[in-house]
Amino acid sequence: MSDAKDFAFTLTGLRIPYFPGCTLKTTAQNFESSAVAAARALGIELVELPRWNCCGTVFSLAADDLIHHVASIRNLIRVQEMNRQGLVDGENRMVTLCSMCYNTMKRANLRVRQNAEDIKKINDLMYREEDYQGNVRVIHFLELLREIGMGKVKRAVKKDLAGLKVAPYYGCMILRPKEASIDDPEAPTVLGEVLRALGTDVVVTPYNKVCCGSYQTVHDKDAVAGLAYDILGHARKSGAEAIATTCPLCAFNLDNRQKEVAEKHPDFEHMPVFYITQLMALAFGVDQGVLRFDQNYVDPVPLLKKHSLLDK
Amino acid sequence: MEEIKNPVMDIIAEANRSATSGIDAKDIKDWITISIMGRAYKVPADLTILAAMEYAGYKFVRGVGCRQGFCGACATVFRKKGEYKLQTGMACGTRAEDGMHLAQIPFTPAEKASYDLTKEPYSASVLIKYYPEVARCVSCNTCTKACPQDLEVMDYVQAALRGDFELLATDSFDCIQCGLCALRCPSEIVQYHVAQLGRRLYGYYGLGVPEHLKKRVEEIEKGRYAKALDTVIAFSNDELRKQYVGRDIEPEQ
Amino acid sequence: MVKKMIISSENEEFMRKIIELSGEIVTMCDQCGTCSGGCPMVGEMDITPSQLMRLAQLGVSDVLDSRTIWVCASCFTCTVRCPRGLDVSKVAEAMRQIILRQAIDRIDIRAIPKEELEKLPQIAMVSACRKFTS
């Protein structure tokens, strides 16, 4: 941790507590590796929470259920600890990459902040942790990009992605419900802004905020494949060659479930699904080892080669 | 160094002697009343829960082992007088107190997965494949609170979920498999089985075979210890006992 | 055809239970159908989200047998669009909870094929366990 402080960019840059979530350590390592590198190119150091647990997903919707918010709040306590330990300097925000983690912790935080009795009960359930003071803010990586400005994102581009036609796909968890939305829930633009800054041709499709089927993928993959077919099909019809997203569950449903889609629809044409940060890292010209396309189900390499966007 | 006299320790020693060496009950000075499975018993003060239950007439065939806090067999749950918290511990290493309500939890039923380590990938998916209920963890931390070894149980379950084998192995290393975590888990995870699979994967893939072990296996295969082993096999029972009692024991760390 | 239904005390009790668990005043629903119109999973459902709301208003506990409450993916499309500010996803959650709290699971995670378990992302497993198991 102390070594990280030595990086020159941190002198002027931003060090912010970062919550990865379990999927970014397993099936979506490509999301994390590309995001950490892309953030660094922008002068942002994502400082991983030293100890963290599941975000608590999915946000519990039952009015009488507090126990399922304990996981979220314990992570927020870790942010308090990081500030006290000097791992970050007066930074009460916690950034997430995964949309599901964002939504769960954002809403749990909102719930307990609005209800002193909830905070008290959850604090009582803790063990060795200090009490949660209610001051941490949960933000999504895209909000951070908006804050530093798309101009800065654009200036960090070494090789723009001109010609690549990408459809932003928002999914649900960064848009809904309103209190957890990072953008206009009905007409979001933030992913398109980032893609435009990277130089891609942004393809807006009406299916860019339609649910991918989420966790139904565990026991009803046909339903999910049906939604994936619609979402990808409309993107293709609108002229997109690829999709960009920020949710590892959307990515799985849109990318890996193309196997099931192709089984059902023989004429289906596979489409690469990127994490937005993979495209950022590519455009920023950082070491392409962080792209980790081996974890993408539909290989994006041929498409990127077609546009001469890969080193080798 | 001058020996410090602690009268409390003398009293404990005396009470223990009374309970275990057949001294007449009238010679025992201090008594407590404990409730074992809802029934009150008067037992000498300052015994362990295990000794107190045995004094009360319980005889353990299973659910007891080393009697020294290592083996994890004599898991116990109790509430102290006037407290609402359900506490856990090893009956052999927890002192019985006046007004305590207690019961033994000799075993937590759980199925252990069968696997061939060499045929599994070194990935979090293995843990999910054999123990999918790991994904049910709600991070309530009840397991950690229940652990008599003071392990960060919830942290290692979370490490299992995200495939952090090193944290899983190191955080669970001192587990004695008493099962109290699994008993208390609202998500019905069997933490200690998950951890064992994790440690095995970490040992096999994460650490590799250590040099000293390789060397020792070679020595064994070359027959370096064959003669010594033959000698031990030839011992009579009495000679074997004598050698065992008189063996060199590693000094306490 | 006109159907006549008499609201019994059981119906009222069930409706109150839904309100208590969801925190949503289901009687405020106007039955406009916006939730059903926007629902991405409606094609997989046996009753539409607005029908679910109507049954909640009437306190018909048979709604617990519907596929709909389990097909809902909690995408919150209905939540952001309801002109009455109601959250249908919370009503569906209340119904799922009534069943799950009787220790009746919707899925058996041990029955998921091993090859699926090997590739499913953690986030899918964790959320499915949360939504479908007690």
XYZ file of C-alpha atoms in Angstrom:
699
model
C 0.000 0.000 0.000
C 2.738 2.471 0.920
C 4.536 1.722 -2.358
C 1.518 2.895 -4.284
C 1.940 6.344 -2.743
C 5.267 6.727 -4.516
C 3.772 6.930 -7.977
C 4.425 10.388 -9.318
C 0.914 10.873 -10.573
C -0.528 10.563 -7.104
C 1.139 13.847 -6.212
C -1.334 15.642 -8.385
C -3.905 12.930 -8.840
C -6.765 11.506 -6.914
C -6.556 8.567 -4.506
C -9.965 7.120 -3.892
C -11.217 4.068 -1.954
C -12.219 1.412 -4.421
C -14.519 -1.553 -3.911
C -13.919 -4.307 -6.512
C -16.586 -6.900 -5.668
C -16.257 -10.657 -6.048
C -16.884 -10.906 -9.797
C -14.075 -8.509 -10.675
C -11.722 -10.926 -8.944
C -13.011 -13.938 -10.872
C -14.888 -13.891 -14.180
C -14.428 -10.161 -14.806
C -10.743 -9.675 -14.055
C -10.517 -7.980 -17.434
C -12.847 -5.269 -16.138
C -10.672 -4.576 -13.112
C -7.283 -4.758 -14.809
C -8.360 -2.443 -17.624
C -10.105 -0.026 -15.254
C -7.167 0.281 -12.862
C -4.842 1.006 -15.790
C -7.262 3.417 -17.465
C -7.840 5.267 -14.204
C -4.109 5.551 -13.646
C -3.713 7.117 -17.083
C -6.186 9.744 -15.900
C -4.319 10.362 -12.653
C -6.794 8.422 -10.551
C -5.486 5.816 -8.137
C -8.120 3.234 -7.222
C -7.104 2.174 -3.713
C -8.662 -1.191 -2.972
C -10.307 -1.574 0.426
C -7.844 -3.581 2.560
C -10.545 -5.944 3.810
C -13.883 -6.162 2.168
C -16.833 -8.487 1.895
C -19.640 -8.991 -0.585
C -21.494 -5.772 -1.397
C -24.619 -7.534 -0.150
C -26.191 -7.809 -3.562
C -28.983 -7.708 -4.431
C -30.324 -4.721 -2.507
C -32.969 -6.073 -0.197
C -36.373 -4.661 -1.087
C -38.311 -5.872 1.954
C -39.161 -3.076 4.357
C -38.481 -5.103 7.502
C -35.191 -6.623 6.349
C -32.087 -5.018 7.806
C -29.697 -7.954 8.074
C -29.069 -7.962 4.342
C -27.772 -4.387 4.493
C -25.088 -5.280 7.016
C -22.694 -6.382 4.268
C -22.926 -3.041 2.465
C -22.520 -0.985 5.594
C -19.492 -2.957 6.792
C -17.723 -2.030 3.553
C -18.545 1.626 4.169
C -17.010 1.313 7.643
C -13.819 0.124 5.922
C -13.727 3.459 4.077
C -13.856 5.254 7.434
C -10.981 3.048 8.612
C -8.949 3.792 5.469
C -9.214 7.493 6.166
C -8.185 7.032 9.772
C -5.251 4.830 8.777
C -4.102 7.364 6.203
C -4.548 5.048 3.200
C -6.519 7.869 1.644
C -6.585 11.493 2.632
C -10.006 12.816 3.621
C -11.720 10.913 0.827
C -15.163 9.828 1.972
C -16.265 8.547 -1.385
C -16.041 4.922 -2.381
C -15.972 4.103 -6.064
C -17.220 0.883 -7.639
C -16.874 -0.462 -11.150
C -19.525 -3.166 -10.968
C -23.003 -1.738 -11.489
C -24.614 -4.281 -9.154
C -22.237 -3.438 -6.299
C -22.859 0.237 -6.925
C -26.628 -0.088 -6.775
C -26.651 -2.309 -3.690
C -24.322 -0.196 -1.579
C -25.670 3.114 -2.813
C -29.210 2.168 -1.794
C -28.226 0.542 1.491
C -26.325 3.711 2.340
C -29.285 5.900 1.407
C -31.612 3.762 3.473
C -29.575 3.870 6.663
C -28.664 7.535 6.266
C -32.339 8.365 6.178
C -33.061 6.317 9.259
C -31.045 6.717 12.452
C -32.694 3.651 13.950
C -31.414 1.516 11.044
C -27.837 2.712 11.574
C -28.070 1.960 15.274
C -29.372 -1.567 14.730
C -26.743 -2.336 12.105
C -23.969 -0.931 14.277
C -25.192 -3.182 17.080
C -24.767 -6.194 14.812
C -21.135 -5.392 14.064
C -18.372 -7.160 15.920
C -14.910 -5.620 16.006
C -15.755 -2.876 13.522
C -16.166 0.720 14.539
C -19.609 2.305 14.203
C -20.740 3.606 10.846
C -21.052 7.384 11.010
C -23.137 7.694 7.852
C -20.725 9.959 5.981
C -19.468 7.751 3.162
C -20.731 8.316 -0.385
C -20.973 5.483 -2.879
C -20.198 6.514 -6.441
C -19.793 4.727 -9.739
C -16.628 4.991 -11.827
C -18.584 6.719 -14.599
C -19.550 9.491 -12.163
C -15.872 9.972 -11.430
C -15.181 10.304 -15.158
C -17.912 12.920 -15.458
C -16.424 14.790 -12.536
C -12.932 15.002 -14.015
C -14.516 15.855 -17.334
C -14.759 14.197 -20.734
C -12.227 16.729 -21.978
C -9.621 15.130 -19.768
C -10.657 11.677 -20.950
C -10.245 12.884 -24.522
C -6.818 14.395 -23.800
C -5.642 11.059 -22.394
C -6.386 9.319 -25.701
C -3.192 8.319 -27.501
C -4.857 6.492 -30.347
C -8.506 7.186 -30.934
C -10.920 4.412 -31.782
C -12.217 6.073 -34.933
C -14.381 3.871 -37.051
C -15.312 1.467 -34.287
C -19.087 1.445 -34.000
C -20.048 0.819 -30.406
C -23.480 0.751 -28.791
C -23.462 1.773 -25.127
C -25.455 -0.590 -22.954
C -26.450 0.739 -19.543
C -28.493 -2.079 -18.099
C -30.462 -1.341 -14.945
C -28.325 -0.873 -11.927
C -26.679 2.465 -12.691
C -29.963 3.967 -13.913
C -32.712 2.718 -11.647
C -34.383 3.471 -9.348
C -34.121 7.271 -9.527
C -32.371 7.697 -6.183
C -29.555 5.425 -7.393
C -29.347 6.779 -10.933
C -26.106 8.299 -12.151
C -27.870 9.739 -15.193
C -31.302 10.387 -16.677
C -32.979 6.994 -16.170
C -34.900 7.273 -19.436
C -32.322 8.985 -21.643
C -28.836 8.244 -20.314
C -25.825 9.678 -22.113
C -22.796 9.132 -19.884
C -21.476 5.969 -21.571
C -21.963 7.606 -24.957
C -19.991 10.647 -23.754
C -17.069 8.443 -22.754
C -17.204 6.493 -26.011
C -17.311 9.730 -27.983
C -14.280 11.016 -26.082
C -12.470 7.842 -27.095
C -13.309 8.576 -30.698
C -15.707 5.716 -31.406
C -18.851 6.071 -33.469
C -21.568 5.922 -30.822
C -24.619 3.904 -31.834
C -27.678 4.657 -29.722
C -30.193 1.837 -29.644
C -33.610 1.757 -27.991
C -32.551 -1.373 -26.110
C -29.657 0.275 -24.304
C -31.422 0.255 -20.932
C -33.542 -2.882 -21.260
C -32.787 -5.471 -18.590
C -30.541 -8.366 -19.648
C -32.457 -10.778 -17.412
C -29.987 -10.435 -14.565
C -29.766 -13.349 -12.107
C -32.461 -15.261 -14.005
C -29.465 -16.537 -15.953
C -28.882 -19.064 -13.165
C -32.073 -21.040 -13.703
C -33.712 -19.677 -16.860
C -31.019 -19.101 -19.417
C -33.507 -19.335 -22.282
C -35.305 -16.216 -21.070
C -31.961 -14.449 -20.754
C -30.860 -15.609 -24.187
C -34.122 -14.198 -25.552
C -33.381 -10.782 -24.093
C -29.759 -10.950 -25.244
C -30.987 -11.724 -28.770
C -33.201 -8.622 -28.725
C -30.560 -6.335 -27.229
C -27.735 -7.511 -29.491
C -29.988 -7.786 -32.522
C -31.170 -4.198 -32.216
C -27.612 -3.026 -31.693
C -26.609 -4.831 -34.891
C -29.558 -3.407 -36.804
C -28.645 0.078 -35.638
C -25.202 -0.427 -37.117
C -23.157 -1.343 -34.032
C -20.231 -3.759 -34.216
C -19.825 -4.087 -30.464
C -21.418 -3.305 -27.110
C -19.877 -1.471 -24.169
C -21.078 -1.908 -20.596
C -20.081 -1.572 -16.945
C -21.861 -4.534 -15.378
C -20.224 -7.965 -15.114
C -23.631 -9.639 -14.976
C -24.878 -7.828 -18.092
C -21.567 -8.716 -19.710
C -22.040 -12.390 -18.912
C -25.624 -12.417 -20.135
C -24.862 -10.519 -23.331
C -21.495 -12.133 -24.041
C -21.423 -15.732 -22.744
C -25.107 -16.358 -23.396
C -24.477 -15.732 -27.097
C -23.753 -19.452 -27.115
C -27.404 -20.140 -26.267
C -28.587 -17.370 -28.589
C -26.700 -18.910 -31.502
C -28.147 -22.345 -30.734
C -31.666 -20.927 -30.941
C -31.097 -18.587 -33.858
C -28.759 -20.094 -36.471
C -28.558 -16.784 -38.372
C -27.334 -14.909 -35.295
C -24.076 -13.055 -35.787
C -21.848 -12.907 -32.709
C -20.988 -9.482 -31.333
C -18.119 -8.594 -28.983
C -19.088 -7.156 -25.601
C -16.545 -4.802 -24.038
C -16.225 -3.298 -20.643
C -16.034 0.438 -21.269
C -12.699 0.419 -19.445
C -11.212 -2.035 -21.948
C -11.891 0.490 -24.696
C -10.488 3.278 -22.514
C -7.289 1.347 -21.815
C -6.983 0.582 -25.528
C -7.412 4.219 -26.532
C -5.107 5.464 -23.756
C -2.364 3.277 -25.171
C -1.513 1.548 -21.913
C 0.099 -1.893 -21.879
C -2.352 -4.089 -23.778
C -1.777 -6.906 -21.307
C -4.455 -5.316 -19.108
C -7.135 -5.815 -21.766
C -7.393 -9.524 -20.944
C -9.533 -10.418 -23.960
C -9.055 -14.054 -22.939
C -11.917 -13.441 -20.507
C -14.260 -12.140 -23.192
C -16.443 -14.936 -24.570
C -16.828 -13.485 -28.067
C -13.292 -12.717 -29.180
C -13.035 -8.987 -29.970
C -9.572 -9.321 -31.516
C -10.708 -9.778 -35.159
C -12.898 -6.672 -34.923
C -10.102 -4.590 -33.394
C -7.647 -5.883 -35.980
C -10.071 -4.924 -38.727
C -9.832 -1.365 -37.429
C -6.053 -1.646 -36.889
C -6.432 -0.974 -33.187
C -4.208 -3.690 -31.763
C -0.433 -3.704 -31.390
C -0.071 -7.218 -32.688
C 12.738 -15.262 40.157
C 10.463 -15.212 43.161
C 7.386 -17.367 42.811
C 4.173 -15.370 42.864
C 1.493 -16.996 44.990
C -1.995 -16.691 43.571
C -4.623 -17.943 46.013
C -7.248 -18.166 43.250
C -5.154 -20.723 41.419
C -4.844 -22.765 44.590
C -8.606 -22.771 44.968
C -9.049 -23.864 41.347
C -6.463 -26.580 41.802
C -8.170 -27.750 44.928
C -11.591 -27.834 43.331
C -10.283 -29.764 40.361
C -8.571 -32.237 42.613
C -11.806 -32.685 44.516
C -13.785 -33.415 41.425
C -11.346 -35.730 39.783
C -9.652 -37.595 42.601
C -12.610 -38.820 44.544
C -12.263 -36.548 47.535
C -15.414 -36.434 49.594
C -17.889 -33.757 48.548
C -17.978 -32.335 52.071
C -14.347 -31.279 51.672
C -15.115 -29.117 48.610
C -15.580 -25.528 49.693
C -16.979 -23.736 46.651
C -19.974 -24.867 44.629
C -21.870 -23.449 41.709
C -25.185 -24.318 40.088
C -25.271 -24.761 36.347
C -28.107 -25.715 34.035
C -27.286 -28.537 31.638
C -29.909 -28.921 28.917
C -32.469 -27.261 31.156
C -31.765 -29.171 34.357
C -29.935 -27.682 37.341
C -26.841 -29.374 38.766
C -24.658 -28.418 41.717
C -21.026 -28.852 40.780
C -17.696 -27.778 42.278
C -16.627 -24.283 41.262
C -13.856 -23.622 38.788
C -14.177 -26.733 36.672
C -14.190 -26.677 32.924
C -17.581 -27.221 31.339
C -16.436 -30.696 30.331
C -15.327 -31.633 33.857
C -18.470 -30.083 35.346
C -20.704 -32.142 33.077
C -18.774 -35.276 33.884
C -19.085 -34.465 37.585
C -22.826 -34.111 37.034
C -22.901 -37.618 35.661
C -22.627 -37.178 31.890
C -20.349 -39.664 30.244
C -18.831 -38.713 26.883
C -18.059 -41.400 24.388
C -18.098 -39.102 21.349
C -17.930 -35.323 21.476
C -14.737 -35.342 23.478
C -11.167 -35.745 22.373
C -7.844 -34.267 23.382
C -9.201 -32.355 26.401
C -6.608 -29.680 25.681
C -8.321 -27.359 23.226
C -6.723 -28.707 20.076
C -9.009 -31.255 18.507
C -12.316 -29.384 18.253
C -14.460 -32.321 19.350
C -16.160 -30.883 22.444
C -17.928 -27.856 20.981
C -20.246 -26.213 23.456
C -22.829 -23.434 23.496
C -23.855 -21.504 26.565
C -25.440 -18.392 27.947
C -24.073 -16.792 31.068
C -26.361 -15.693 33.859
C -28.203 -12.493 32.958
C -26.721 -12.309 29.433
C -28.604 -12.639 26.154
C -25.614 -13.483 23.999
C -25.293 -17.098 22.953
C -21.644 -17.931 23.378
C -19.570 -20.753 22.009
C -16.399 -22.506 23.025
C -14.638 -25.759 23.662
C -16.034 -27.515 26.737
C -12.532 -28.589 27.747
C -11.250 -25.036 27.693
C -14.143 -22.985 29.032
C -14.786 -22.559 32.723
C -18.240 -23.336 34.073
C -19.762 -20.390 35.910
C -22.586 -20.099 38.372
C -25.938 -19.705 36.624
C -24.632 -20.798 33.245
C -27.022 -22.522 30.838
C -25.270 -24.938 28.559
C -25.449 -27.840 26.147
C -22.920 -29.811 24.137
C -22.933 -29.654 20.339
C -20.942 -32.772 19.569
C -21.308 -32.547 15.800
C -22.723 -30.306 13.083
C -24.149 -32.477 10.320
C -22.483 -31.690 7.011
C -21.599 -33.458 3.818
C -18.043 -33.216 2.627
C -17.530 -33.022 -1.116
C -15.481 -35.676 -2.823
C -12.958 -34.401 -5.356
C -9.664 -35.109 -7.037
C -7.489 -32.048 -6.516
C -5.247 -32.865 -9.438
C -8.213 -32.739 -11.835
C -9.594 -29.373 -10.694
C -8.573 -25.975 -12.037
C -7.052 -23.490 -9.587
C -10.041 -21.186 -9.664
C -12.857 -19.869 -7.494
C -15.274 -21.836 -9.642
C -14.128 -25.049 -7.925
C -15.380 -23.827 -4.571
C -18.694 -22.722 -6.097
C -19.006 -26.029 -7.933
C -18.651 -28.156 -4.791
C -20.154 -25.730 -2.298
C -22.509 -23.402 -4.222
C -24.061 -22.288 -0.921
C -20.963 -20.117 -0.436
C -22.819 -17.670 -2.669
C -25.533 -17.471 -0.002
C -23.208 -15.694 2.432
C -24.829 -12.446 3.562
C -21.699 -11.250 5.399
C -23.563 -11.124 8.700
C -20.363 -12.213 10.462
C -22.170 -14.608 12.830
C -19.582 -17.293 12.023
C -16.726 -15.046 13.121
C -18.499 -14.301 16.373
C -18.997 -18.041 16.950
C -15.419 -19.137 16.271
C -13.674 -20.365 19.444
C -10.340 -20.018 17.623
C -10.975 -16.325 17.021
C -10.622 -16.702 13.262
C -11.999 -14.181 10.766
C -14.381 -16.805 9.406
C -16.612 -14.505 7.371
C -13.565 -12.929 5.760
C -12.301 -16.320 4.636
C -15.717 -17.347 3.291
C -15.735 -14.103 1.321
C -12.200 -14.850 0.141
C -13.495 -18.245 -1.033
C -16.289 -16.592 -2.982
C -13.871 -14.404 -4.886
C -11.137 -17.006 -5.245
C -8.559 -15.381 -2.971
C -6.939 -18.687 -2.029
C -4.076 -17.174 -0.073
C -6.353 -15.252 2.284
C -8.678 -18.246 2.559
C -5.805 -20.562 3.486
C -4.054 -18.250 5.916
C -7.206 -16.973 7.628
C -8.553 -20.502 8.116
C -5.254 -22.153 8.988
C -5.935 -22.505 12.728
C -9.414 -24.012 12.199
C -10.066 -27.016 14.451
C -13.217 -28.016 12.557
C -15.457 -27.834 15.616
C -18.396 -26.889 13.375
C -19.748 -24.026 15.470
C -19.569 -21.610 12.521
C -21.625 -23.961 10.376
C -24.118 -24.411 13.176
C -24.688 -20.678 13.543
C -24.632 -19.766 9.833
C -28.019 -18.471 8.658
C -26.988 -19.261 5.086
C -26.222 -22.908 5.947
C -22.663 -22.752 4.658
C -20.228 -25.360 5.968
C -17.337 -22.980 6.367
C -14.720 -25.467 7.547
C -15.240 -27.855 4.612
C -14.980 -24.961 2.161
C -11.801 -23.815 3.896
C -10.300 -27.288 3.785
C -10.873 -27.543 0.044
C -9.436 -24.045 -0.322
C -6.326 -24.876 1.701
C -5.771 -28.047 -0.300
C -6.036 -26.181 -3.604
C -3.736 -23.478 -2.268
C -1.253 -26.059 -1.051
C -1.313 -28.008 -4.285
C -1.407 -25.194 -6.842
C -0.585 -22.022 -4.942
C 2.446 -23.074 -2.971
C 3.803 -26.008 -4.931
C 5.860 -28.776 -3.367
C 8.434 -27.386 -0.910
C 12.080 -28.371 -1.389
C 12.502 -29.960 2.046
C 9.506 -32.200 1.445
C 10.816 -33.277 -1.944
C 14.160 -34.107 -0.333
C 12.567 -36.089 2.485
C 10.386 -38.096 0.079
C 13.500 -38.954 -1.910
C 15.229 -40.101 1.265
C 12.309 -42.288 2.236
C 12.141 -43.797 -1.230
C 15.883 -44.548 -1.079
C 15.242 -46.511 2.126
C 17.021 -44.224 4.555
C 14.429 -44.855 7.285
C 13.608 -48.472 6.489
C 15.852 -49.884 9.205
C 14.580 -47.504 11.902
C 11.004 -48.332 10.981
C 11.683 -52.071 11.188
C 13.119 -51.563 14.680
C 9.997 -49.697 15.841
C 7.686 -52.324 14.327
C 9.549 -55.021 16.248
C 9.011 -53.306 19.638
C 6.813 -54.962 22.244
C 3.873 -52.892 23.503
C 5.724 -52.064 26.721
C 8.879 -51.029 24.906
C 6.838 -48.914 22.470
C 5.111 -47.142 25.368
C 8.453 -46.500 27.071
C 9.931 -45.057 23.875
C 6.853 -42.879 23.310
C 6.832 -41.434 26.824
C 10.561 -40.828 26.754
C 10.650 -39.240 23.270
C 12.054 -35.786 22.561
C 9.242 -33.252 22.458
C 9.620 -29.987 20.628
C 9.859 -27.140 23.117
C 6.816 -24.816 23.366
C 7.175 -21.881 20.991
C -69.221 -10.813 -17.718
C -69.373 -9.197 -14.309
C -67.651 -11.065 -11.512
C -68.586 -10.372 -7.946
C -65.999 -10.759 -5.209
C -66.557 -10.334 -1.512
C -63.505 -9.011 0.343
C -63.042 -11.125 3.443
C -60.960 -10.389 6.511
C -58.362 -12.841 5.127
C -58.114 -10.752 1.969
C -57.635 -7.612 4.002
C -55.034 -9.260 6.178
C -53.080 -10.416 3.146
C -53.193 -6.958 1.598
C -51.947 -5.421 4.844
C -49.147 -7.970 5.001
C -48.025 -6.980 1.500
C -48.119 -3.293 2.436
C -46.125 -3.966 5.596
C -43.426 -6.022 3.844
C -43.133 -3.873 0.730
C -43.665 -0.481 2.282
C -45.840 0.311 -0.745
C -49.463 1.447 -0.401
C -50.779 -0.902 -3.064
C -54.269 0.587 -2.872
C -52.884 3.684 -4.587
C -52.436 1.773 -7.859
C -54.718 3.135 -10.607
C -54.290 0.091 -12.856
C -52.963 2.217 -15.704
C -50.781 -0.639 -16.937
C -47.570 1.357 -17.415
C -45.622 -1.222 -15.405
C -46.799 -4.063 -17.639
C -46.099 -2.068 -20.788
C -42.454 -1.484 -19.887
C -41.640 -4.782 -18.232
C -38.869 -6.616 -20.121
C -39.860 -9.947 -18.576
C -43.620 -9.679 -19.170
C -43.455 -12.218 -21.985
C -42.292 -14.836 -19.494
C -45.014 -14.022 -16.964
C -48.374 -15.679 -16.352
C -49.973 -12.516 -14.972
C -48.803 -8.997 -15.795
C -47.291 -6.685 -13.168
C -50.480 -4.592 -13.119
C -52.564 -7.723 -12.545
C -50.198 -8.568 -9.712
C -50.879 -5.144 -8.223
C -54.630 -5.644 -8.584
C -54.477 -8.989 -6.780
C -52.420 -7.347 -4.044
C -55.090 -4.661 -3.676
C -57.796 -7.300 -3.425
C -55.696 -9.360 -1.041
C -55.904 -12.497 -3.171
C -53.200 -14.735 -1.778
C -53.366 -17.022 -4.854
C -51.033 -14.466 -6.395
C -48.266 -16.269 -4.488
C -48.660 -19.188 -6.915
C -47.908 -17.009 -9.930
C -44.740 -17.376 -11.984
C -44.607 -13.613 -12.251
C -43.241 -12.954 -8.785
C -40.210 -15.141 -9.568
C -39.735 -13.998 -13.165
C -39.372 -10.365 -12.068
C -35.676 -9.548 -12.397
C -35.855 -6.447 -10.189
C -34.792 -4.200 -13.073
C -36.842 -1.305 -11.657
C -38.211 -0.210 -15.020
C -41.702 -0.173 -13.498
C -40.344 1.619 -10.440
C -39.128 4.636 -12.394
C -42.210 4.803 -14.587
C -45.130 4.382 -12.194
C -47.173 7.605 -12.324
C -48.311 6.938 -8.755
C -44.749 6.537 -7.500
C -45.323 2.929 -6.525
C -42.557 0.349 -6.592
C -43.939 -2.877 -8.058
C -40.575 -4.590 -7.562
C -40.999 -4.172 -3.813
C -44.477 -5.674 -3.980
C -43.105 -8.685 -5.851
C -40.318 -8.923 -3.266
C -42.893 -8.960 -0.455
C -44.653 -11.870 -2.146
C -41.406 -13.780 -2.640
C -40.498 -13.155 0.964
C -43.796 -14.588 2.216
C -42.891 -17.858 0.506
C -39.151 -17.850 1.266
C -39.793 -17.139 4.922
C -41.661 -20.419 5.124
C -38.355 -22.056 4.161
C -39.661 -22.875 0.675
C -36.909 -22.299 -1.868
C -37.588 -21.472 -5.501
C -34.412 -23.103 -6.794
C -32.158 -25.872 -5.531
C -28.648 -24.553 -5.963
C -27.236 -28.052 -5.618
C -29.232 -29.057 -8.692
C -27.584 -26.460 -10.952
C -25.464 -28.356 -13.508
C -21.779 -28.429 -12.546
C -20.705 -27.027 -15.903
C -22.971 -24.008 -15.331
C -21.584 -23.509 -11.806
C -18.087 -23.486 -13.274
C -18.798 -20.538 -15.540
C -21.531 -18.494 -13.861
C -20.190 -15.221 -12.505
C -20.199 -14.833 -8.727
C -22.631 -11.954 -8.961
C -25.221 -14.188 -10.677
C -24.933 -16.888 -8.024
C -25.046 -14.468 -5.109
C -28.074 -12.600 -6.406
C -29.946 -15.773 -7.404
C -29.332 -17.197 -3.927
C -30.650 -13.991 -2.417
C -33.752 -13.912 -4.575
C -34.627 -17.590 -4.774
C -33.456 -19.254 -1.570
C -34.407 -18.711 2.034
